[in-house]
Structure formats: C-alpha cells, structure tokens
PDB file of C-alpha atoms and ligand atoms in Angstrom:
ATOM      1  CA  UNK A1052     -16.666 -21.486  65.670  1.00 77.00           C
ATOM      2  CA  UNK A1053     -14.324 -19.397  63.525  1.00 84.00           C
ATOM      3  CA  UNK A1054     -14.361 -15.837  64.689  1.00 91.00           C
ATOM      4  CA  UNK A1055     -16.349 -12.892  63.078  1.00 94.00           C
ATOM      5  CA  UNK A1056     -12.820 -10.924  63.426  1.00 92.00           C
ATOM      6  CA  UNK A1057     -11.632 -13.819  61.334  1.00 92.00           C
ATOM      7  CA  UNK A1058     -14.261 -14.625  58.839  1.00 94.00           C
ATOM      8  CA  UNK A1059     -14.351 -10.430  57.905  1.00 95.00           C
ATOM      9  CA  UNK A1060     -10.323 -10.675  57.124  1.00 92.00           C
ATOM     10  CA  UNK A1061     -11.415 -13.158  54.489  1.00 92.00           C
ATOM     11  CA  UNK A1062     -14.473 -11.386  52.806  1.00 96.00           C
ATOM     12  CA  UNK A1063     -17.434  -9.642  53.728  1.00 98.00           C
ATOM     13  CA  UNK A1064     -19.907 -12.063  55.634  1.00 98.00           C
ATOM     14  CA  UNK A1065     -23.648 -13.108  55.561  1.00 98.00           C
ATOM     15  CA  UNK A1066     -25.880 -13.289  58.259  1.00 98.00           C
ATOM     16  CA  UNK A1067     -29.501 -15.368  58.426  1.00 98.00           C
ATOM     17  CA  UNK A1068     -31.601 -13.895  60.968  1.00 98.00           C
ATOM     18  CA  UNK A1069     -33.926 -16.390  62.414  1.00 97.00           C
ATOM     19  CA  UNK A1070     -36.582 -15.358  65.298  1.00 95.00           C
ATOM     20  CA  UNK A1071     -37.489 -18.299  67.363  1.00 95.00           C
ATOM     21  CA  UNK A1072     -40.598 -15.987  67.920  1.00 92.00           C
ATOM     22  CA  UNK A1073     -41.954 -16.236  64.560  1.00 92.00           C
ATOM     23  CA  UNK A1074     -42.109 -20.079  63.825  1.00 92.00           C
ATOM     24  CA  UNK A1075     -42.265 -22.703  65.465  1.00 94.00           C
ATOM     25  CA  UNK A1076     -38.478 -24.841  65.823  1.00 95.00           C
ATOM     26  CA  UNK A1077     -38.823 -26.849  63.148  1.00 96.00           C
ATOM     27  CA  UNK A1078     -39.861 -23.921  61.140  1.00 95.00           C
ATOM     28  CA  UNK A1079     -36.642 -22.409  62.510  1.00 96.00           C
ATOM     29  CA  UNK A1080     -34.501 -25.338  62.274  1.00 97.00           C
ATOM     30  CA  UNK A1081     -35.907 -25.718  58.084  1.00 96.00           C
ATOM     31  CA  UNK A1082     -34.492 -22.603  57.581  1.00 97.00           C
ATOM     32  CA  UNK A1083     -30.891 -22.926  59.460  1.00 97.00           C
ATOM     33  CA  UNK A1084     -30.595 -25.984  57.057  1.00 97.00           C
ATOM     34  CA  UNK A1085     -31.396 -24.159  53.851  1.00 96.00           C
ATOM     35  CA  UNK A1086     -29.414 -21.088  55.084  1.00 97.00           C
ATOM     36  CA  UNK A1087     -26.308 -23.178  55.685  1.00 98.00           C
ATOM     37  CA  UNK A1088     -26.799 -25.324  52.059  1.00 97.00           C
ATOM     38  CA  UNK A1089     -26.855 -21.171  50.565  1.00 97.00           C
ATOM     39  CA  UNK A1090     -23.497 -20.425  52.241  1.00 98.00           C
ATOM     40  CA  UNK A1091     -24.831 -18.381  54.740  1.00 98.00           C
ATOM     41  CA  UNK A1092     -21.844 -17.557  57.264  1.00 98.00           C
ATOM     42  CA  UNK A1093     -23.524 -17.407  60.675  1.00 98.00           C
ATOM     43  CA  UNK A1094     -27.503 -17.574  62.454  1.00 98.00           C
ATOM     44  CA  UNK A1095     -28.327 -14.825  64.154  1.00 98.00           C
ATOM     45  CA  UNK A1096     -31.032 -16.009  66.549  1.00 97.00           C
ATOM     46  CA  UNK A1097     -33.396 -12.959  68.011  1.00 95.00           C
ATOM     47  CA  UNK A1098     -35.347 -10.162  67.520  1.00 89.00           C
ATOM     48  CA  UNK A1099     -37.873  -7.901  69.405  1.00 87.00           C
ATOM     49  CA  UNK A1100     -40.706 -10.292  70.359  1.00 86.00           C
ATOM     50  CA  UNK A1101     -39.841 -11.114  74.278  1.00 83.00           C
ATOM     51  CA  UNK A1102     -39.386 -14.416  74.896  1.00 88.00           C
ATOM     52  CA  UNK A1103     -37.806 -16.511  77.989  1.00 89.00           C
ATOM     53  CA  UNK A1104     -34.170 -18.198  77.866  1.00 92.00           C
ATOM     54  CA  UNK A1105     -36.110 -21.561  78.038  1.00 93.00           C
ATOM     55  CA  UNK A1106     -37.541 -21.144  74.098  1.00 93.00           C
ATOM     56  CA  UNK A1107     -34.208 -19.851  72.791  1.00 95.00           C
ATOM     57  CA  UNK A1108     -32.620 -22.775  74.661  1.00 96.00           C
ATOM     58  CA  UNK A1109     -34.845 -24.902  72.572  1.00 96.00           C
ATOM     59  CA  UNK A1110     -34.543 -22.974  69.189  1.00 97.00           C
ATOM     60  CA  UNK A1111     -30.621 -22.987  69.811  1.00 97.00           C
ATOM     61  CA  UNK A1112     -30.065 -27.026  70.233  1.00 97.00           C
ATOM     62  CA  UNK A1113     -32.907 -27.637  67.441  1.00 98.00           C
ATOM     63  CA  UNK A1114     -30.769 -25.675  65.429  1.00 98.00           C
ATOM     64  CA  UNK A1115     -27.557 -27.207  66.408  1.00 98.00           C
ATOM     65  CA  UNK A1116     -28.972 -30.576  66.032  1.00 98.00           C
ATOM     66  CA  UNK A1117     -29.232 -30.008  61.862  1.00 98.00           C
ATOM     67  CA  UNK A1118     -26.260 -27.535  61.162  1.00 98.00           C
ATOM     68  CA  UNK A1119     -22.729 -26.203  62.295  1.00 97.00           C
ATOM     69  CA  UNK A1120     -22.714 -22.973  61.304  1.00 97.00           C
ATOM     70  CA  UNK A1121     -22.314 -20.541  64.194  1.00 97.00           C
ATOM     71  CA  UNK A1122     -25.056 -19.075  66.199  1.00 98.00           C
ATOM     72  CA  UNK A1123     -24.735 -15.534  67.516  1.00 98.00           C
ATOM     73  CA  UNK A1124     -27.810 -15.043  69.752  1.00 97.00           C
ATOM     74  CA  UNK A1125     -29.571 -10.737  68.606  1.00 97.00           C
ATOM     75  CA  UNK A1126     -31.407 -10.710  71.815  1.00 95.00           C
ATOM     76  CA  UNK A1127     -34.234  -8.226  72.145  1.00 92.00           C
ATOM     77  CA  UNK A1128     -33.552  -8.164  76.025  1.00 92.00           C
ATOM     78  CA  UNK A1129     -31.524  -9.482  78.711  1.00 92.00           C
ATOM     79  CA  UNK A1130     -33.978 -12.299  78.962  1.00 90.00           C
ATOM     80  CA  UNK A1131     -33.340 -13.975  75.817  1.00 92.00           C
ATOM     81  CA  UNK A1132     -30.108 -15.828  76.566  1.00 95.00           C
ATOM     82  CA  UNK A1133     -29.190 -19.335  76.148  1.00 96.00           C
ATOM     83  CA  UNK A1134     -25.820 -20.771  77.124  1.00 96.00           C
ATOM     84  CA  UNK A1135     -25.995 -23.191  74.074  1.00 97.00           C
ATOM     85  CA  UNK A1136     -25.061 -20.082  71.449  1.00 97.00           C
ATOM     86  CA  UNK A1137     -21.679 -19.942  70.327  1.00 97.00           C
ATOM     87  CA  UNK A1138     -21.776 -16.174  70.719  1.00 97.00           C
ATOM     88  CA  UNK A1139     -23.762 -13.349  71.705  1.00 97.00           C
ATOM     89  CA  UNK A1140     -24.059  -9.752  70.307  1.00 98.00           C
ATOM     90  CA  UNK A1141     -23.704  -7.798  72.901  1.00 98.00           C
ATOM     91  CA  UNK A1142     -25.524  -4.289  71.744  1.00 98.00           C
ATOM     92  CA  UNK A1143     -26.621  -0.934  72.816  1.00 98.00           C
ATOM     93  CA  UNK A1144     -29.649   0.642  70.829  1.00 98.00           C
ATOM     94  CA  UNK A1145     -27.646   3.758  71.139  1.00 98.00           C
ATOM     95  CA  UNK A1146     -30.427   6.417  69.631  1.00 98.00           C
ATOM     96  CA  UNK A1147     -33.148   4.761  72.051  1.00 98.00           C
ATOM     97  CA  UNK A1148     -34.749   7.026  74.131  1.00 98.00           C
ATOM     98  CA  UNK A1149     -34.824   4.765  77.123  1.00 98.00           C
ATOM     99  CA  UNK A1150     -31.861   3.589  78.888  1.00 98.00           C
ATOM    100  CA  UNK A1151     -32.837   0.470  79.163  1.00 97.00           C
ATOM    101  CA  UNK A1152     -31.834  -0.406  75.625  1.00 97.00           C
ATOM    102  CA  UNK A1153     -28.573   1.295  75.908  1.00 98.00           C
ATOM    103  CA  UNK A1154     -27.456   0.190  78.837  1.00 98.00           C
ATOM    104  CA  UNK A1155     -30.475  -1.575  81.341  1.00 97.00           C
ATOM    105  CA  UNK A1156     -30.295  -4.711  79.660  1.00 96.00           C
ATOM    106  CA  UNK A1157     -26.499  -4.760  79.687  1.00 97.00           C
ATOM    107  CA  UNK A1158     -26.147  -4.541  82.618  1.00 97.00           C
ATOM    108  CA  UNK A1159     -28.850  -7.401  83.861  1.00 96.00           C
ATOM    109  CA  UNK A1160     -27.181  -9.797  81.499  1.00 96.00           C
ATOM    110  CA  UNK A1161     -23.304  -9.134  81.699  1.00 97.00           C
ATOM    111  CA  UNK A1162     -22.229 -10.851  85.198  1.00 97.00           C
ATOM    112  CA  UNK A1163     -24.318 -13.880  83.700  1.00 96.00           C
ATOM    113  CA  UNK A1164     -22.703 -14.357  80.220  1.00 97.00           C
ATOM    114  CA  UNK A1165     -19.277 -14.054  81.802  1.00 98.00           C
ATOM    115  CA  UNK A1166     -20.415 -17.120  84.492  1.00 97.00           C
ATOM    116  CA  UNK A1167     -21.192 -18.673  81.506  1.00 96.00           C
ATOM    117  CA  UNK A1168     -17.717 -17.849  79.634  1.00 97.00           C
ATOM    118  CA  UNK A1169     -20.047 -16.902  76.317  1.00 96.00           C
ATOM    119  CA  UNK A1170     -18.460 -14.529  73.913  1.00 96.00           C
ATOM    120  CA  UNK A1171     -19.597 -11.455  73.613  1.00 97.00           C
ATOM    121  CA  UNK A1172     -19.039  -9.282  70.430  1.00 98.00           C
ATOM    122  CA  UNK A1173     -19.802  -5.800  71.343  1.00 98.00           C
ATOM    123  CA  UNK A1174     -22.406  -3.772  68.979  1.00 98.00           C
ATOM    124  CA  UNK A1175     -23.448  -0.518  68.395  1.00 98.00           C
ATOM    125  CA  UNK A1176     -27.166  -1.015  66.870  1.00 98.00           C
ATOM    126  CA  UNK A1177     -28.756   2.606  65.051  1.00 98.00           C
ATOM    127  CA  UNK A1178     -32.004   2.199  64.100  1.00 98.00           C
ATOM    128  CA  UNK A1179     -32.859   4.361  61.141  1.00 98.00           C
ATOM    129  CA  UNK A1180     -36.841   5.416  59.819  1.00 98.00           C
ATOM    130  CA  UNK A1181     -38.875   3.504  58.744  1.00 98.00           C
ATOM    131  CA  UNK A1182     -37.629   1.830  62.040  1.00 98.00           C
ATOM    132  CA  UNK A1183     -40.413  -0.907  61.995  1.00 97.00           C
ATOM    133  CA  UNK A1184     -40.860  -3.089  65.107  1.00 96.00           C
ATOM    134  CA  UNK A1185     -37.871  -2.899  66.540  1.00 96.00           C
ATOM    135  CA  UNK A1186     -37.678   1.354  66.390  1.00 97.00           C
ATOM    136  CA  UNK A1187     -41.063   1.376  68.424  1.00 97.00           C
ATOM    137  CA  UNK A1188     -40.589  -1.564  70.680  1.00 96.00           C
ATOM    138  CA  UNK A1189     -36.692  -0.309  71.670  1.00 97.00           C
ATOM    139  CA  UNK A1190     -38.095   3.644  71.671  1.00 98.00           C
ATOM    140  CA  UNK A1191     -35.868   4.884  68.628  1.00 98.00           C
ATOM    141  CA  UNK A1192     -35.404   8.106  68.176  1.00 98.00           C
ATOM    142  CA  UNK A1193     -35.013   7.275  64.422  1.00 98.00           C
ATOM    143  CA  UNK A1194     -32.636   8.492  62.036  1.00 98.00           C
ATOM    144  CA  UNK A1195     -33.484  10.121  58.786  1.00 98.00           C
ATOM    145  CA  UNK A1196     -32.552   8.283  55.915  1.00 98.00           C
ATOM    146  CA  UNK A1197     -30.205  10.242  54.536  1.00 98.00           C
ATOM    147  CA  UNK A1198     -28.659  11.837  57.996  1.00 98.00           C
ATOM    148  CA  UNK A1199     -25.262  10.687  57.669  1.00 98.00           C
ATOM    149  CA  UNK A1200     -24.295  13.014  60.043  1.00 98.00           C
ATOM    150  CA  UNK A1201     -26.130  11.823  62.653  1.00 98.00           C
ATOM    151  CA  UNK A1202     -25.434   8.601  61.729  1.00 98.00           C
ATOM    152  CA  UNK A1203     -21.571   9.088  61.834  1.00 98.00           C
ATOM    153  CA  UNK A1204     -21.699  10.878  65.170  1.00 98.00           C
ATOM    154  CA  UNK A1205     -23.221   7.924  66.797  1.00 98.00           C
ATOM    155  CA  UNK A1206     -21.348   5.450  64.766  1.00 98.00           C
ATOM    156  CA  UNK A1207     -18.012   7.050  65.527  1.00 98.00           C
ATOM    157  CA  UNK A1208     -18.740   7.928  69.576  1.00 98.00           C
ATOM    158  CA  UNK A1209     -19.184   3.963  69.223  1.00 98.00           C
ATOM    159  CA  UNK A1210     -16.023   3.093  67.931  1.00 98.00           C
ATOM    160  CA  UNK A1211     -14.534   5.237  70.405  1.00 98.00           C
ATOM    161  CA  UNK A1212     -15.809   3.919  73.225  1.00 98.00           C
ATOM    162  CA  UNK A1213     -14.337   0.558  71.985  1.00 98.00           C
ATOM    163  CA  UNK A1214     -17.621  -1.064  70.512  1.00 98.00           C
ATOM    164  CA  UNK A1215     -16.483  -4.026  67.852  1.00 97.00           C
ATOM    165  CA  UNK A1216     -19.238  -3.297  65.143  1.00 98.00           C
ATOM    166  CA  UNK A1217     -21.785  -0.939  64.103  1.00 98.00           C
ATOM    167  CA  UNK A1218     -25.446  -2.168  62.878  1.00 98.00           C
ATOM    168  CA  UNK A1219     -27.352   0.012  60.602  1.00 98.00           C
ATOM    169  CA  UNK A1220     -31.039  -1.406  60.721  1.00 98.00           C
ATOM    170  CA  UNK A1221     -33.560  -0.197  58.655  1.00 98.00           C
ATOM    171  CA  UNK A1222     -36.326  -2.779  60.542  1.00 98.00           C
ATOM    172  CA  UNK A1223     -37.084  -6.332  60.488  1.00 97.00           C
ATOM    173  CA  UNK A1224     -39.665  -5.953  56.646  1.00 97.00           C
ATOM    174  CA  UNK A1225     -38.830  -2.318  55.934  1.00 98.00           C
ATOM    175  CA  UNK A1226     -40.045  -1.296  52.183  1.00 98.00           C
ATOM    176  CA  UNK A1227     -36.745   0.279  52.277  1.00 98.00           C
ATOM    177  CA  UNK A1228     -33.042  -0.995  52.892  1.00 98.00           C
ATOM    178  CA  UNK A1229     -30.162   1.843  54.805  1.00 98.00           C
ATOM    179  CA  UNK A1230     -29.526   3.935  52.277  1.00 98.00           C
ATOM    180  CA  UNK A1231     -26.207   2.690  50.264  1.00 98.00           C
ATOM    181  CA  UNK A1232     -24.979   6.669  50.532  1.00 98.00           C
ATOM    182  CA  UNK A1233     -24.699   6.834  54.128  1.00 98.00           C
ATOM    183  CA  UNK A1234     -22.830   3.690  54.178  1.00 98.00           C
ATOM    184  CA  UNK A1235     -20.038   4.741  52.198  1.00 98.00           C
ATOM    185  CA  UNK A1236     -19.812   8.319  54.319  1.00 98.00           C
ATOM    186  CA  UNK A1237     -19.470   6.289  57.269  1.00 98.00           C
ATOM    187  CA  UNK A1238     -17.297   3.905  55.414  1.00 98.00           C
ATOM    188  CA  UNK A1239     -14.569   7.398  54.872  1.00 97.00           C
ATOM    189  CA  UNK A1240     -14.438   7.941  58.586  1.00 97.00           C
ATOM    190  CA  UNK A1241     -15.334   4.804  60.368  1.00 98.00           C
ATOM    191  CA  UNK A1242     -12.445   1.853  60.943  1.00 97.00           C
ATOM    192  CA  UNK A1243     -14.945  -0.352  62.119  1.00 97.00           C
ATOM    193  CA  UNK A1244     -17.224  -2.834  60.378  1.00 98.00           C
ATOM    194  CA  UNK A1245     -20.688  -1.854  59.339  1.00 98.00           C
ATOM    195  CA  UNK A1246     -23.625  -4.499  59.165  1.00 98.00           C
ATOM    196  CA  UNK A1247     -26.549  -3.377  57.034  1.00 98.00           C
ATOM    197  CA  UNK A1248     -29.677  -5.064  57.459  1.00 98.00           C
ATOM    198  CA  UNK A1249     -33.602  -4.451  57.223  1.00 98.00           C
ATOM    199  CA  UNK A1250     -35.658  -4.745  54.134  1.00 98.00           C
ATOM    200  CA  UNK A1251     -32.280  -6.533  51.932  1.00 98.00           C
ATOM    201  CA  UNK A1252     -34.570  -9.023  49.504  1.00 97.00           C
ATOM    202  CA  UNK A1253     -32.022  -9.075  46.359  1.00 97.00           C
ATOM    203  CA  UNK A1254     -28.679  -9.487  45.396  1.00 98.00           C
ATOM    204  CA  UNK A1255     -28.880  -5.867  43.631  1.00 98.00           C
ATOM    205  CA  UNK A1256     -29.928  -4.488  46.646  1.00 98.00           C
ATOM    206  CA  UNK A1257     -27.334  -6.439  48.716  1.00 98.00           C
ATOM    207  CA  UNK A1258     -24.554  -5.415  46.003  1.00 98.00           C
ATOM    208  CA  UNK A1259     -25.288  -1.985  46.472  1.00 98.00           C
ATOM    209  CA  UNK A1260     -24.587  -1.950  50.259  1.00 98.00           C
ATOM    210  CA  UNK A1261     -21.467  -4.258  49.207  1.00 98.00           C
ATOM    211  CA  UNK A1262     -20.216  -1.329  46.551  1.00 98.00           C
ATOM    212  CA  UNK A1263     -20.648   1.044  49.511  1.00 98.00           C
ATOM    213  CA  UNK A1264     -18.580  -0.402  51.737  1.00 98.00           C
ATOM    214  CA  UNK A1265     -20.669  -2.728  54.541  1.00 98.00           C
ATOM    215  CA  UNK A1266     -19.044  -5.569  55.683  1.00 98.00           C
ATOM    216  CA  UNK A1267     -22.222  -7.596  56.905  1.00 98.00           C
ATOM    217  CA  UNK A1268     -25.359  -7.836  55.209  1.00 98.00           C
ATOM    218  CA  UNK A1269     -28.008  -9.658  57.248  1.00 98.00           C
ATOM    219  CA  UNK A1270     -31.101 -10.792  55.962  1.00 98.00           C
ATOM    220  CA  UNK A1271     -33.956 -12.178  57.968  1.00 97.00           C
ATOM    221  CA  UNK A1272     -37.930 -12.029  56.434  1.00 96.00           C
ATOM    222  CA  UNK A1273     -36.972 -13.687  52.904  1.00 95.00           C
ATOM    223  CA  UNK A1274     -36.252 -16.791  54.271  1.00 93.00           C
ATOM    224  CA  UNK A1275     -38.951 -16.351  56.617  1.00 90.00           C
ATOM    225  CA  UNK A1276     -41.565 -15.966  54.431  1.00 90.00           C
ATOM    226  CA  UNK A1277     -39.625 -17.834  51.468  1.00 88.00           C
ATOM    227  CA  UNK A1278     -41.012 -21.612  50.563  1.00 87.00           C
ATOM    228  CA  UNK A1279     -37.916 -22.260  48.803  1.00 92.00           C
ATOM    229  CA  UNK A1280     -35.303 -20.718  51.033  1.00 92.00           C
ATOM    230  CA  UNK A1281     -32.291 -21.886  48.930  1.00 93.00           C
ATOM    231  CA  UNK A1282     -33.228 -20.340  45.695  1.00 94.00           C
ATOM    232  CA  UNK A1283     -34.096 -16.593  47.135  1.00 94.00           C
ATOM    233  CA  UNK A1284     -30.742 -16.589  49.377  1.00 97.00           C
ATOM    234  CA  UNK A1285     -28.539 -18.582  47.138  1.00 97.00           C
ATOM    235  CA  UNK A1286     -28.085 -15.390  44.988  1.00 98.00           C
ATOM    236  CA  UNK A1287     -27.584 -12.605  47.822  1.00 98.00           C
ATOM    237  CA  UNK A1288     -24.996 -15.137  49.527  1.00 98.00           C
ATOM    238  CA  UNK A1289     -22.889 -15.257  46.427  1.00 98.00           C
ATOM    239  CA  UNK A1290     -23.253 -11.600  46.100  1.00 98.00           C
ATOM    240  CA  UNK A1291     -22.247 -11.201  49.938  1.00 98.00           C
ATOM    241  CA  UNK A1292     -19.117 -13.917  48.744  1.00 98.00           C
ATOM    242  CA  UNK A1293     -17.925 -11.698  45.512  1.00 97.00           C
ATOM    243  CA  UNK A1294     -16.712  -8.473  47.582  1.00 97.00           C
ATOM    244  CA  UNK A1295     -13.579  -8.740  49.157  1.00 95.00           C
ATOM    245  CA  UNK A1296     -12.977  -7.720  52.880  1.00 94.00           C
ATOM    246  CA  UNK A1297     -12.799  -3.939  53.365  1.00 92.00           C
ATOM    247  CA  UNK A1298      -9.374  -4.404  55.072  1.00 76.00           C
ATOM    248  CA  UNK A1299      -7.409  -5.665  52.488  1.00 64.00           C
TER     249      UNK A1299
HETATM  250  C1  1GP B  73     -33.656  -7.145  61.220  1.00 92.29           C
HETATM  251  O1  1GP B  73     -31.956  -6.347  59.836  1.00 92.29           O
HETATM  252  C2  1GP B  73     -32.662  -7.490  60.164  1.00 92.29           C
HETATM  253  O2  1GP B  73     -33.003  -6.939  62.421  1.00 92.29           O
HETATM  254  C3  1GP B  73     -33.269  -8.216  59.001  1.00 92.29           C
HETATM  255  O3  1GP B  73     -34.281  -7.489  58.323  1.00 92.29           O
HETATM  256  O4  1GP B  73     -36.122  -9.132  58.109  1.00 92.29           O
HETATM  257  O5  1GP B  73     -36.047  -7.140  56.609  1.00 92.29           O
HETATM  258  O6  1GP B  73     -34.413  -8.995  56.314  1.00 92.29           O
HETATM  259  P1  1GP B  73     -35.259  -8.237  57.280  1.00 92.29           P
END
C-alpha cells in the first residue's frame, strides 16, 4: 500500500469509512467496490459499535477479496483488530474524559500490533459538539463549534508530542460538518495534517473544508445509506482530487 505520508505529498486524500457493524459484509464489501470505482483513496474500517477481532477479520478479507485500495482499520477499542489491515490508526480521543480512550486502549493493543509488524499511523482524534455516537460512547468532553482555541491547544500539544495527524470529527451523521473557520486557524499554526470528517454529504461542503486547509476529508453515512454509491461520492472524490497538497 502506498503510504498516507506519500499519497498527502501528491494531493489531499479521501477516505470511505465503512463500519463492519452496520451491514452485513457484503453490504460492506458493495460499498468498498463502489468507493474504489469513485476514486476513493483508502477504507477506513471502524467505528464505535464494539465488535470482536473475529468480525473485522471477516469484513477485512471480504473487502480485500473485491478491491486493492488500502485498509486502515478506525477501531473503536483495542478489541477491534485484525492482522489482515494494511494499517491501523493508532488514536487517542484526547478531550475524552476517561483514560481509557486516551491511553487504556493503547496500551492493551500496542505490544500486539508490533507482534504483528502492522503499521501504525499515530492520531490525535477531537471530537467536537454535536459529537453524536462516538462523543457519548468515548465520554467527550466536546468542543464548541467555533472554539478554535481549544481546538488548537489540543491539536498543537498533539503535534508536539509527535502524533502524525489530527482528526476533527463532528460525529458519524452530524446535521453539521467541523466548522471550515476553525480549520483554517488551525491550518496558521498547525504543521500537521488535519482530517475533517462527520456530517460531509456534498462536494460544496467538502470544498469548503478543502479551501480551509484539511488535508483528509472522510466520509462514511452517504455511502452507507446511498443506493447508488458511485453517483453521491463520485462528486466529493473529485472535489477531494482538485486541491493540491497543503505542502507544496
Ligand atoms: C465518522 O467522520 C466520520 O467518524 C464520518 O462521518 O458518517 O457523517 O460521513 P459521516
């Protein structure tokens, strides 16, 4: 699989979040397919729904059995693992209120993933209001909207303890997407990337993310709840495709 590091020198990137916990795997393998056929760069396979390394062993090779494009497992805890991913995001819900998201979890999986030589990119995840599943099921203490300050202190302690990426998540079905401002004030500051993702369902809301600066834009419920998967992401893809990398 062709690095993240390396696919973000090119251009910003596209990610289609699939949770083997919503579908069944042919569900989940129908929309790697149609993700891949849109351009889509990588699968992100998780989410916040608990489920055993057994099912996401399954989802993974169902998946790899119909597409190449790389898989980077979003596990919602240290029990969703499979050694079949290509790559695993290794993340610390830094504004939970429980230390088992920021570092519990961690810690259970990491002498594992390095017995099984598995790549781990390291995240910092922020979960911002409305929050949505993942803000009450991780125990967010969720930031405002609009608190770029708050946002940028967490976002730049990351950075400096040596995290690879920050994720801005607005929830898995938010009504609302981060908000495009505090994207570009963390853009000013920040020298590494920024994934925005929660409640993206256009490639106007997409572009303005893209015109603020984030590198990653991940989309998960449209194709989810899309019957013609192509057609909705097709568009935000080639939006994704039309900004060029932030490093250039
Ligand atoms: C959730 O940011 C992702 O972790 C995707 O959100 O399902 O709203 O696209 P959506």
């Amino acid at each position: 699989m062709e690095s993240l590091k390396e696919r973000l020198s090119h251009g910003r990137v596209h990610m289609t979040l699939i949770d083997p916990a919503s579908q069944d795997d042919e569900k989940s393998v129908q929309i790697a397919v149609e993700a891949e056929k849109a351009g889509t760069d990588f699968i992100m396979l998780g989410g916040s729904t608990e489920i055993d390394s057994a099912k996401m062993d399954r989802a993974v090779k169902a998946i790899k059995s119909k597409v190449s494009t790389g898989i980077i497992l979003f596990p919602g805890s240290s029990a969703m693992i499979s050694r079949y991913a290509d790559a695993i995001y290794f993340m610390s819900l830094l504004n939970s209120k429980d230390r088992e998201y920021i570092i519990g979890h961690q810690r259970k999986a990491s002498m594992l993933l390095r017995e099984m030589g598995m790549e781990t990119i390291s995240m910092a995840y922020l979960v911002f209001e409305p929050g949505m599943t993942v803000g009450r099921q991780g125990k967010a203490d969720l930031i405002g909207r609009e608190d770029w300050k708050k946002a940028l202190s967490y976002a730049l302690a990351a950075e400096m303890m040596g995290m690879d990426l920050v994720y801005l998540e607005a929830g898995s079905g938010s009504p609302t997407t981060i908000s495009p401002s505090v994207v570009s004030k963390l853009k000013e500051t920040l020298r590494i990337p920024v994934i925005a993702g929660g409640g993206i369902r256009s490639a106007a809301s997409a572009s303005e993310l893209l015109r603020a600066g984030a590198d990653i834009i991940v989309t998960g419920t449209i194709a989810e709840k899309s019957s013609n998967v192509l057609t909705e992401l097709r568009p935000i893809v080639e939006a994704v495709h039309s900004f060029p990398s932030t490093h250039d």
